[in-house]
Short mmCIF file of C-alpha atoms in Angstrom, two decimals:
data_model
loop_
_atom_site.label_atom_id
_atom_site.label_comp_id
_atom_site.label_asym_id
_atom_site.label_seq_id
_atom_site.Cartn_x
_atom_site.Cartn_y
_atom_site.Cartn_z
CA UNK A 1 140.59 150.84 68.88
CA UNK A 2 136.90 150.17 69.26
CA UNK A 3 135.10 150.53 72.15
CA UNK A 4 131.49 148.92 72.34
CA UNK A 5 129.48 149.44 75.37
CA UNK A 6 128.84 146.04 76.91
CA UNK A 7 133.00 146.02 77.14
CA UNK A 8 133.25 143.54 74.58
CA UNK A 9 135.45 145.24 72.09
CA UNK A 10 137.00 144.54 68.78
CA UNK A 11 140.24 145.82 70.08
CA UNK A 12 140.59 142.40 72.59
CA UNK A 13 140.23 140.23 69.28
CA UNK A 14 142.04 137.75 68.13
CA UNK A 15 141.94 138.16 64.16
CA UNK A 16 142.90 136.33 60.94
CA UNK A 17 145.67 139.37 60.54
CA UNK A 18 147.06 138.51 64.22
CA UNK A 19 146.85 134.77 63.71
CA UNK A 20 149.04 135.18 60.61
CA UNK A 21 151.41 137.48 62.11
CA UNK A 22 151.35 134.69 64.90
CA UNK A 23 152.60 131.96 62.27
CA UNK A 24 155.37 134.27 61.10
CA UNK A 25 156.87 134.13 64.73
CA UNK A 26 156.75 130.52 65.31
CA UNK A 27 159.10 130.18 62.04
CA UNK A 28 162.16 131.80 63.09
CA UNK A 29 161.62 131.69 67.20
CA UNK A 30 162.07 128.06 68.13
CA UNK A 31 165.30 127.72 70.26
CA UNK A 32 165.74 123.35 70.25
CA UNK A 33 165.92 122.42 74.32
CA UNK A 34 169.10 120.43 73.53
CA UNK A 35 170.80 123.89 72.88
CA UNK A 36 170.42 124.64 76.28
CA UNK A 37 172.79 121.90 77.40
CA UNK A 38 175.33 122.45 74.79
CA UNK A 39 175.52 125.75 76.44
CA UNK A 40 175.55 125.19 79.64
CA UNK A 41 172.59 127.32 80.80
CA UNK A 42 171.08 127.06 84.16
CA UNK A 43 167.49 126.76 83.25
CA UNK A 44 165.34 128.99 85.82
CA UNK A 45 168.89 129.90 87.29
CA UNK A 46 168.83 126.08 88.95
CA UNK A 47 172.08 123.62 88.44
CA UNK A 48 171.01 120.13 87.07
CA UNK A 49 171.18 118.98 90.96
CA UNK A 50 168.00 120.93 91.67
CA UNK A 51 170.16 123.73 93.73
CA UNK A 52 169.73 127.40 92.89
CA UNK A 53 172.52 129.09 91.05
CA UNK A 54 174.32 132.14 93.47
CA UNK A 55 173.52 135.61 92.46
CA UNK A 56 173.97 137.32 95.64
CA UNK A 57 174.26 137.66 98.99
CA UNK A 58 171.92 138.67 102.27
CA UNK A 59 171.53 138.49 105.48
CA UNK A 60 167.73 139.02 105.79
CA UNK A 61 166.27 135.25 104.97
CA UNK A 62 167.53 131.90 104.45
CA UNK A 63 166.35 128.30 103.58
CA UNK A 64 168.06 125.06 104.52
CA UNK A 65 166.17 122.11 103.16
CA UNK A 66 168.83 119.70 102.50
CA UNK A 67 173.17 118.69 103.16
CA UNK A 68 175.86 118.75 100.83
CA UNK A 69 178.60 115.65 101.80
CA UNK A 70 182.22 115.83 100.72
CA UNK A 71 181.41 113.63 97.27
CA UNK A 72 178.65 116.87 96.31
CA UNK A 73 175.77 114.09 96.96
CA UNK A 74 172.86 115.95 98.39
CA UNK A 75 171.05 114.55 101.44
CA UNK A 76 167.76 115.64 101.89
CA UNK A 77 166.44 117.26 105.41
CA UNK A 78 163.99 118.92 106.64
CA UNK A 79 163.43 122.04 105.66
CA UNK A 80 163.94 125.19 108.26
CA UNK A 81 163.12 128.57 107.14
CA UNK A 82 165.10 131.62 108.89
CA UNK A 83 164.38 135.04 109.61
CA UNK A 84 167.54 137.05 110.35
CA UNK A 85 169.23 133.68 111.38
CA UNK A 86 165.81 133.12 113.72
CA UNK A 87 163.78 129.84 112.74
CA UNK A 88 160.92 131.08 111.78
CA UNK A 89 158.88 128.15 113.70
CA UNK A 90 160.52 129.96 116.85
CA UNK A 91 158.91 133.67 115.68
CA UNK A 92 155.50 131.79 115.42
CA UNK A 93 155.68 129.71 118.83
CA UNK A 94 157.30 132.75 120.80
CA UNK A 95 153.92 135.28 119.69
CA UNK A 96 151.76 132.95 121.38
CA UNK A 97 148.95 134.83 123.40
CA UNK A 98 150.45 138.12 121.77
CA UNK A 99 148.31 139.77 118.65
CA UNK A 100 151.84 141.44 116.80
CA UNK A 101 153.34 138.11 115.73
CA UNK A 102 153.81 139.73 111.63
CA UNK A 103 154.42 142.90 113.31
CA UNK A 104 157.45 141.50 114.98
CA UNK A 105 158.66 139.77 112.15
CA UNK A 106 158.63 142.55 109.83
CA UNK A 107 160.44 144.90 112.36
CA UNK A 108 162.98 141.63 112.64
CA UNK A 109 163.50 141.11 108.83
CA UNK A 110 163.88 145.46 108.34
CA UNK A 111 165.94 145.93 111.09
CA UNK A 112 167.87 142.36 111.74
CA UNK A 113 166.90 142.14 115.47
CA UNK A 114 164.31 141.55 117.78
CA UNK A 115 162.06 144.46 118.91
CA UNK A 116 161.74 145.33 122.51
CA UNK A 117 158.07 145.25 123.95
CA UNK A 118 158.81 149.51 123.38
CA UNK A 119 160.19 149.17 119.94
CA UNK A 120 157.54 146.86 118.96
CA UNK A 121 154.89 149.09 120.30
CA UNK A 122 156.70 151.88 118.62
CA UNK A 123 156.79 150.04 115.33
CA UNK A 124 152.74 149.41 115.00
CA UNK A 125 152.04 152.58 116.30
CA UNK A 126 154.46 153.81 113.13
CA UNK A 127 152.73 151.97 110.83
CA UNK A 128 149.03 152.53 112.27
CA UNK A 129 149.89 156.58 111.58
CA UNK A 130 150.56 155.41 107.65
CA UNK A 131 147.96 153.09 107.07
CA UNK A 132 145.20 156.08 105.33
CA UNK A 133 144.77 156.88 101.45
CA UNK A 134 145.28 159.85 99.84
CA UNK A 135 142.22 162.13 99.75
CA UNK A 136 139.39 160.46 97.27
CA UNK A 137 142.19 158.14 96.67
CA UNK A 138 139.68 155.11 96.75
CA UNK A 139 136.65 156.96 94.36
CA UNK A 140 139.55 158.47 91.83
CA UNK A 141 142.12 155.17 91.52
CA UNK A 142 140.71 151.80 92.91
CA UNK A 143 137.25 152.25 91.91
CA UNK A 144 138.03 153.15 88.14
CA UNK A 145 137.61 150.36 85.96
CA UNK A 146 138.00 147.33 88.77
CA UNK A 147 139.29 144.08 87.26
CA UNK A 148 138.52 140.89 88.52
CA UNK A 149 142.80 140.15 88.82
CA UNK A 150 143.25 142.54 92.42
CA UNK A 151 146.77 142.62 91.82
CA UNK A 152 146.49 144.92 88.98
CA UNK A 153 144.16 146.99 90.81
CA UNK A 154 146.57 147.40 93.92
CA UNK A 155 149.62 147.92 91.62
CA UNK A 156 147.86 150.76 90.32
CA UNK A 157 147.54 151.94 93.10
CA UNK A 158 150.76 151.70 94.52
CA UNK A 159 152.14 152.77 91.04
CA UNK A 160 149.89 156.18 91.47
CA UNK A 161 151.16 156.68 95.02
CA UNK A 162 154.00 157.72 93.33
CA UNK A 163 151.93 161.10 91.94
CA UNK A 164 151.64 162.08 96.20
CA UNK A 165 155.07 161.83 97.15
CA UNK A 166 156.98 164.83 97.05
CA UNK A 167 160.20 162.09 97.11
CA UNK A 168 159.45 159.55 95.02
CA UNK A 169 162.69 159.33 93.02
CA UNK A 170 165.01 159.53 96.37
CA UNK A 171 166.73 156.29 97.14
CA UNK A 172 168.52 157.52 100.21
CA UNK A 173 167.98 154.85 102.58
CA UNK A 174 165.72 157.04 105.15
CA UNK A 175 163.43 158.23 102.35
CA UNK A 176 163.16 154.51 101.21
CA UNK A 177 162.15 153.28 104.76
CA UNK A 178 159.81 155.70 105.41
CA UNK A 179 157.90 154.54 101.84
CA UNK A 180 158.41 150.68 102.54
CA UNK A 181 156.46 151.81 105.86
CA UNK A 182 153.73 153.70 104.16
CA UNK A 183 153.20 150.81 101.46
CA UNK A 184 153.51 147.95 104.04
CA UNK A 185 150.74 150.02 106.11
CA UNK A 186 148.85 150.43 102.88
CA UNK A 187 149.25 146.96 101.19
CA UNK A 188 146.38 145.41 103.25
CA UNK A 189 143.87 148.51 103.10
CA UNK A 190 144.41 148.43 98.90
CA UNK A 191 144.02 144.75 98.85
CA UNK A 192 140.27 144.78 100.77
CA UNK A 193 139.52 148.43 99.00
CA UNK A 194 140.44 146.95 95.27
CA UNK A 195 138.38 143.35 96.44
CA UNK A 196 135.27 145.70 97.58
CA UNK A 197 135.49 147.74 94.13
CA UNK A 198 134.88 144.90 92.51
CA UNK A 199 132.35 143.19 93.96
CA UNK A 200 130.50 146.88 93.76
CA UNK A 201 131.25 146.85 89.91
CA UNK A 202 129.50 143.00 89.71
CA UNK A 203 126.11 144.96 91.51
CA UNK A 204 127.13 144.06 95.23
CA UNK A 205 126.82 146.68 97.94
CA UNK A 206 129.49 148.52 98.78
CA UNK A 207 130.44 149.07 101.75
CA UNK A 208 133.93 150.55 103.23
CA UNK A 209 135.69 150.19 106.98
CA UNK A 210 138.50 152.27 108.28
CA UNK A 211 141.41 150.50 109.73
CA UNK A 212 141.66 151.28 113.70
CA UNK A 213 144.70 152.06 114.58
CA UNK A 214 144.81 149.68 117.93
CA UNK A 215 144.23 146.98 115.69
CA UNK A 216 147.18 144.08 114.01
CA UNK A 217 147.81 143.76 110.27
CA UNK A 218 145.38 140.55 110.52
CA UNK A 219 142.82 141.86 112.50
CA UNK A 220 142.24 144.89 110.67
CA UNK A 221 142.16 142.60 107.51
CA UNK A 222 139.62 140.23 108.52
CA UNK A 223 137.85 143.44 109.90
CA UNK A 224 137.68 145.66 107.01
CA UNK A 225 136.36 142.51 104.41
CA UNK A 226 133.53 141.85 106.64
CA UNK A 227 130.75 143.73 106.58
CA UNK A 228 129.77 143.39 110.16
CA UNK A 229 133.55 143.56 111.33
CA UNK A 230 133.50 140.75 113.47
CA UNK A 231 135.98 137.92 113.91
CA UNK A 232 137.21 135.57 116.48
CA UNK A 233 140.44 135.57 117.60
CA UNK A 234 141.21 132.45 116.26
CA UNK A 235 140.79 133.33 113.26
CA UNK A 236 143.09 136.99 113.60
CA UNK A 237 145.57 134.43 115.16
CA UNK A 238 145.21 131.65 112.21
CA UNK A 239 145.80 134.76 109.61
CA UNK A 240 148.22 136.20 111.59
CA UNK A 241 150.66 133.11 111.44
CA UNK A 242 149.87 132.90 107.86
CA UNK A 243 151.28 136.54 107.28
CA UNK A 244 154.40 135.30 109.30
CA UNK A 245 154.94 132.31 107.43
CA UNK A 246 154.91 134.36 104.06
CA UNK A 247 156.52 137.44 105.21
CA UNK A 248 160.10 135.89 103.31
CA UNK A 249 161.40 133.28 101.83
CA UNK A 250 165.07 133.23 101.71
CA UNK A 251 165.92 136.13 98.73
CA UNK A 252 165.60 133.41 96.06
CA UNK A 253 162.30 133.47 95.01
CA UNK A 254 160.88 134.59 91.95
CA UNK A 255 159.37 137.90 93.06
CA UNK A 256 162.12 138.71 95.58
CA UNK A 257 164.43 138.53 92.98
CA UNK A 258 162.73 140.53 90.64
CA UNK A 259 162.82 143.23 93.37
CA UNK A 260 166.63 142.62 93.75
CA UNK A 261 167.05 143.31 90.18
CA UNK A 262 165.08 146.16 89.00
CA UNK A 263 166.39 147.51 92.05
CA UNK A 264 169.68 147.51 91.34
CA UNK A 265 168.77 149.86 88.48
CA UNK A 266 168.28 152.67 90.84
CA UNK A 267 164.44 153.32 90.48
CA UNK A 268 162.13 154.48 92.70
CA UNK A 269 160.85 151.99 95.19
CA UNK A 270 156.87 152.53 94.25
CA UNK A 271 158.29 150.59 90.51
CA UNK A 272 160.53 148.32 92.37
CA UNK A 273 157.34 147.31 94.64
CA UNK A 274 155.41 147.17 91.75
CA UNK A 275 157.19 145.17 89.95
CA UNK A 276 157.70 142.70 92.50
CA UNK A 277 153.88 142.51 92.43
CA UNK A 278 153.83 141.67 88.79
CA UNK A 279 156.15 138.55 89.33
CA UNK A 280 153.90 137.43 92.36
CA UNK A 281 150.61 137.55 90.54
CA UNK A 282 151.82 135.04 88.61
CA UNK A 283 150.31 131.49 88.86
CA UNK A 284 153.43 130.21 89.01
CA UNK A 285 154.40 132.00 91.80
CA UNK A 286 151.95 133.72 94.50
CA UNK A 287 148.81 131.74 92.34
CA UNK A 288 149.55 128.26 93.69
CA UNK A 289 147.29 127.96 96.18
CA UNK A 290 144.65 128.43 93.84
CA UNK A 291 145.34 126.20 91.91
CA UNK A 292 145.02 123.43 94.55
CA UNK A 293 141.48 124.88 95.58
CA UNK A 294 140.35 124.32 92.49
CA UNK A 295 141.77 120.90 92.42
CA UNK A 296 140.14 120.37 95.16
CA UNK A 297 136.75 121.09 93.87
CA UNK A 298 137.38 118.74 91.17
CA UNK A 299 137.94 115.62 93.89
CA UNK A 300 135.17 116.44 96.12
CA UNK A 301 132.68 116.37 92.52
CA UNK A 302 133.99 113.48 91.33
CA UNK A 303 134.92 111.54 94.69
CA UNK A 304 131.56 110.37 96.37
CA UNK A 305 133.10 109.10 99.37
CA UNK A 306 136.16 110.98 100.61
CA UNK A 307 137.12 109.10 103.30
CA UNK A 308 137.75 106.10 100.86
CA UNK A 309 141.20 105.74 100.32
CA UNK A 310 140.79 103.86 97.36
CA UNK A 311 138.37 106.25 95.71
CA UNK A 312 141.11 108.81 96.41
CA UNK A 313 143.45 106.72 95.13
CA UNK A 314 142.31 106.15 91.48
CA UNK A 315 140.96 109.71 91.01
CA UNK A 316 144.45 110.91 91.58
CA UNK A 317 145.83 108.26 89.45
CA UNK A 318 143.85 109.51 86.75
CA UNK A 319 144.92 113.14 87.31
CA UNK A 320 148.86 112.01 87.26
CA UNK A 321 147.52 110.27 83.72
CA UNK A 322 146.42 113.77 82.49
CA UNK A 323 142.86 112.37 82.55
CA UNK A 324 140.82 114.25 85.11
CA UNK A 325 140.74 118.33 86.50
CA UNK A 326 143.11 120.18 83.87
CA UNK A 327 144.98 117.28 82.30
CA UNK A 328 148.23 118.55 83.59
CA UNK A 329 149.61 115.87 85.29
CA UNK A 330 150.08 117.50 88.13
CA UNK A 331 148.86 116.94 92.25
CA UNK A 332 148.87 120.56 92.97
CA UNK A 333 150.24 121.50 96.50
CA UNK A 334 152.74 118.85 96.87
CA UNK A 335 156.53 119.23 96.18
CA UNK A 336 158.53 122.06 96.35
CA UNK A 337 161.39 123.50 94.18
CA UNK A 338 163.44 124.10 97.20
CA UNK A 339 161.63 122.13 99.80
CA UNK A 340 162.80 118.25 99.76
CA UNK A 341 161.47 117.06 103.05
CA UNK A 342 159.49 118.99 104.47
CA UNK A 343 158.26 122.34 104.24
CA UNK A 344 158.31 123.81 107.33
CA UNK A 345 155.47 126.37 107.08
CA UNK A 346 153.29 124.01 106.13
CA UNK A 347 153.96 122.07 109.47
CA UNK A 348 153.73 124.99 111.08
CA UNK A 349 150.16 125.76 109.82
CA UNK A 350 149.05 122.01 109.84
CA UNK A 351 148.36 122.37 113.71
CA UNK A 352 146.29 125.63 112.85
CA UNK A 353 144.40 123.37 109.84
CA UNK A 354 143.14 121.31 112.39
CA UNK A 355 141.93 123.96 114.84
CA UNK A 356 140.02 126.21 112.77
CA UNK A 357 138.52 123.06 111.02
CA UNK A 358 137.31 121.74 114.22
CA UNK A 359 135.66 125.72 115.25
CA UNK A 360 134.06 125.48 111.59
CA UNK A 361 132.99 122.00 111.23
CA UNK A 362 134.90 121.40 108.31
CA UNK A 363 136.37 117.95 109.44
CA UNK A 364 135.11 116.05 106.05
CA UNK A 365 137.01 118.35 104.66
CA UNK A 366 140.17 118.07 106.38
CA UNK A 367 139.95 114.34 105.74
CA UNK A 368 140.00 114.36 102.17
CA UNK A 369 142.69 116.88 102.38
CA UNK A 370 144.57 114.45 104.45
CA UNK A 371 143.96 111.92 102.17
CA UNK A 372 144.61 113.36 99.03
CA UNK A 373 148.07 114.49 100.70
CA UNK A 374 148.56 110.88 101.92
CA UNK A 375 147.96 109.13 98.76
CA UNK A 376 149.27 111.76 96.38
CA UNK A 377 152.39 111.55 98.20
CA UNK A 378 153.32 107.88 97.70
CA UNK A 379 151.96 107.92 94.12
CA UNK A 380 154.29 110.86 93.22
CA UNK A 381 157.50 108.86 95.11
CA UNK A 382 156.36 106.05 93.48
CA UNK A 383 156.40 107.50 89.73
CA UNK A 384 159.44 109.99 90.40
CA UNK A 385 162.02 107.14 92.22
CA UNK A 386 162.00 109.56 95.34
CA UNK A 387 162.29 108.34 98.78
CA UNK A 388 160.71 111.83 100.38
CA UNK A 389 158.33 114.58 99.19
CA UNK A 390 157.38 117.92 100.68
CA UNK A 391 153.96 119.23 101.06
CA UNK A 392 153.93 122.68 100.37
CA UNK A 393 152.39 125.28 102.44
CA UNK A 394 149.62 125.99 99.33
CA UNK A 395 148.43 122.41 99.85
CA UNK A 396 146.82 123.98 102.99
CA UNK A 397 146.76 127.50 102.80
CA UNK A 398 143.93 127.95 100.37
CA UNK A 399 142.13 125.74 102.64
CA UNK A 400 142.59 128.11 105.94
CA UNK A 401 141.67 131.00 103.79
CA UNK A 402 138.24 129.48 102.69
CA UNK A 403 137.55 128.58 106.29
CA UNK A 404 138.53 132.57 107.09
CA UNK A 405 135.86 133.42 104.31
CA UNK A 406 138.29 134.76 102.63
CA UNK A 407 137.16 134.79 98.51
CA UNK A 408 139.41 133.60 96.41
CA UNK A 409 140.24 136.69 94.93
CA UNK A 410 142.05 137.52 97.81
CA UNK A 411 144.67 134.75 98.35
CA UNK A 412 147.25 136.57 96.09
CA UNK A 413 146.71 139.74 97.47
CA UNK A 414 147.12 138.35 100.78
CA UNK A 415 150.62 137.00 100.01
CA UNK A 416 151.74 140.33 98.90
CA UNK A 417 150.36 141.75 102.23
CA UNK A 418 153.19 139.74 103.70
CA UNK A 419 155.38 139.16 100.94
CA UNK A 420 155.97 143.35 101.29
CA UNK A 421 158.13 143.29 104.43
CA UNK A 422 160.48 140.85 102.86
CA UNK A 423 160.31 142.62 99.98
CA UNK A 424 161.48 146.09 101.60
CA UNK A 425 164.46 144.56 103.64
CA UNK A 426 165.90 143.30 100.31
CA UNK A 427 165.19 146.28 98.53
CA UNK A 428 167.13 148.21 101.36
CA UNK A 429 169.90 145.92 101.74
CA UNK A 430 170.33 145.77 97.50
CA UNK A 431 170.70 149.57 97.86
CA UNK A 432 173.01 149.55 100.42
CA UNK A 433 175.72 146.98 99.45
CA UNK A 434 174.66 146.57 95.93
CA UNK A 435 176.12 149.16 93.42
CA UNK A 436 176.23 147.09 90.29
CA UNK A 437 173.21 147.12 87.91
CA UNK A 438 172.24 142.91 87.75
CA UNK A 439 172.73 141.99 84.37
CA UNK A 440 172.90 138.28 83.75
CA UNK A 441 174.11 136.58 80.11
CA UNK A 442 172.05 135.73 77.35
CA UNK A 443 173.68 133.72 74.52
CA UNK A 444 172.32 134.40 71.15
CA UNK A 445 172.25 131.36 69.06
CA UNK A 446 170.74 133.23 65.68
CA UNK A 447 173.29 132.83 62.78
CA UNK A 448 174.91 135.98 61.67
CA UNK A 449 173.44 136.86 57.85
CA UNK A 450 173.29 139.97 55.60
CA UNK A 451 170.68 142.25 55.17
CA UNK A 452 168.34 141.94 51.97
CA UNK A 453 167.67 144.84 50.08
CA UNK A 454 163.78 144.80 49.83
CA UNK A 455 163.61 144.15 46.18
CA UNK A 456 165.32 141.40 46.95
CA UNK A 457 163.23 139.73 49.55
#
């Protein structure tokens, strides 16, 4: 390995030796697609029908977004997400006025019922006690060698966490609650710490708040990014229903899963969190959102006037032709793998949109958004013989975030903020009715052959 000192190194290079070994893979590595179907697989773990295939069983989250008639023809509906049997639409319209609206939803989805107004204020005051760093935790870990990607930074972090814990390989179910606290108190404090490392390592001041105690998950955040600590409250309330909205989604989903499974293998939750973290950073996954902001760049550079319909209209033609932003194909933020209708959190947060644009004069804005959903819409029905098409909550949430000043480094982080409460209900509930290690099939379609001696090769 060689190291150079403006952190370009010869060890990151791609070289005629790898490039080579490269060409040796592709030759006996190609699997033909067809194989697939003469096999049977489910492909992403979906059936042909677009339905997930059933690997478990929970009682913590749940998605409906369509109905199943005697002939197996699926109807599409809209889509209702549930906490704990509780629409989540309810959780966000019943917090109104109150500032513990993720609070109360991860106390619902841990403990499968509704806190009190003395459990709640139990709860926060629980997780206020946790939410502090180890002693030079933030010089020795977050600040060494800060990438750009925060969610390698913060599951280093969490991964190191491990080194404090006198416990960290108990999986008894009161040693695992009490660390789910502790990380879900931690998860926003690592997530601003790891973003302000950065910036510091790019020449940007640094500076560093405390979380208060008295404060909510969403106030704190918006507090400790923010060099003058201010925010309104509709903005804490606007990021507070976005935590909500993310805090689950129903077990299925790539990084909940992932927690399921490694999991089941008995490890210590710090991995298991960890892990989870590594399925969510990807841009698949937790990186969607993203995706459409920078979509969204490309329209307003190339669109002059975005309240033109018709302007709208044949940019987003040409992106479905592969011919403008990253030649994908794709209109980013609209359809869902699960969603058919509707998404609900994205109606939820729609109202929200429209609020925060009006406080930040962002209007223009929130007409080309409308637009572009509008118009993409009916092009997509129109090309894929569909009669309905979700919007997905990333169509808009990248959008709230940049009117929270929230950097786009951030908006994965952010999800994992809330993603973590999900993520430590299923972890408890695959350690308490689990017992089997997960350990799907994989059918090997290489042909059987003897070895060659190697003067025979």
């Amino acid at each position: 390995m060689v190291w150079k000192e403006n952190r370009e190194n010869a060890y990151c290079e791609i070289t005629p030796a790898i490039l080579a070994l490269k060409e040796q893979w592709e030759k006996k590595n190609y699997i033909d697609p067809k194989l697939y179907k003469e096999y049977n697989v489910k492909r992403g773990l979906r059936d042909e029908d677009g339905r997930g295939v059933l690997t478990g069983l929970t009682r913590v989250g749940e998605i409906q977004s369509y109905s199943v008639t005697e002939g197996e023809h699926i109807i599409p509906q809209d889509g209702i997400l549930y906490y704990r049997g509780i629409d989540a639409r309810e959780l966000v319209k019943g917090s109104v006025g109150r500032r513990f609206a993720f609070e109360e939803t991860a106390y619902l989805l841990l403990f499968g019922e509704l806190p009190t107004a003395a459990q709640l204020e139990d709860f926060c005051a629980q997780l206020a006690s946790y939410r502090t760093l180890p002693t030079n935790f933030f010089r020795d870990v977050i600040m060494k060698a800060p990438p750009r990607d925060l969610m390698n930074t913060m599951q280093r972090a969490i991964l190191t966490l491990f080194c404090y814990d006198d416990k960290p390989n108990d999986i008894g179910l009161e040693n695992v609650l009490r660390q789910s606290l502790q990380l879900m108190s931690n998860m926003p404090v690592l997530a601003i710490y790891a973003y302000q490392a950065w910036r510091f390592s790019q020449g940007e001041s640094l500076f560093i708040h405390v979380p208060k105690p008295e404060l909510s998950t969403a106030e704190n955040f918006l507090r400790m990014l923010r060099e003058d600590c201010s925010y309104t409250e509709l903005e804490a309330r606007v990021l507070d229903v976005a935590l909500v909205l993310h805090a689950d989604h129903g077990g299925g989903n790539n990084s909940t899963f992932t927690n399921h499974v490694v999991t089941s293998s008995g490890t210590d939750t710090y991995s298991a969190i960890a892990a989870a973290m590594a399925s969510l950073k990807g841009p698949r996954h937790g990186g969607a959102n993203n995706k459409v902001m920078a979509m969204m760049d490309d329209i307003k550079e190339h669109v002059q006037d975005w309240s033109d319909e018709g302007c709208v209209a044949d940019y987003l033609t040409r992106l479905l032709n592969k011919e403008a932003f990253d030649r994908s194909g794709l209109i980013y933020g609209l359809g869902h793998a699960v969603y058919t209708k509707s998404d609900p959190r994205c109606e939820v947060f729609r109202g929200y949109v429209t609020r925060l644009a009006a406080e930040k004069g962002l209007e223009k804005e929130l007409t080309l958004y409308a637009n572009v959903e509008k118009i993409g819409k009916q092009l997509l029905m129109e090309r894929q013989h569909k009669s309905v098409l979700s919007t997905n909550i990333d169509f808009y949430s990248g959008f709230v975030y940049e009117m929270l000043g929230l950097p786009m480094e951030l908006y994965t982080p952010l999800f994992a903020v809330a993603r973590i409460s999900g993520w430590s209900a299923h972890r408890m509930e695959e350690l308490s009715i689990g017992g089997k290690l997960i350990r799907p099939r994989y059918e090997c379609v290489e042909e059987h052959r003897s070895y060659t001696p190697m003067d025979q090769r």
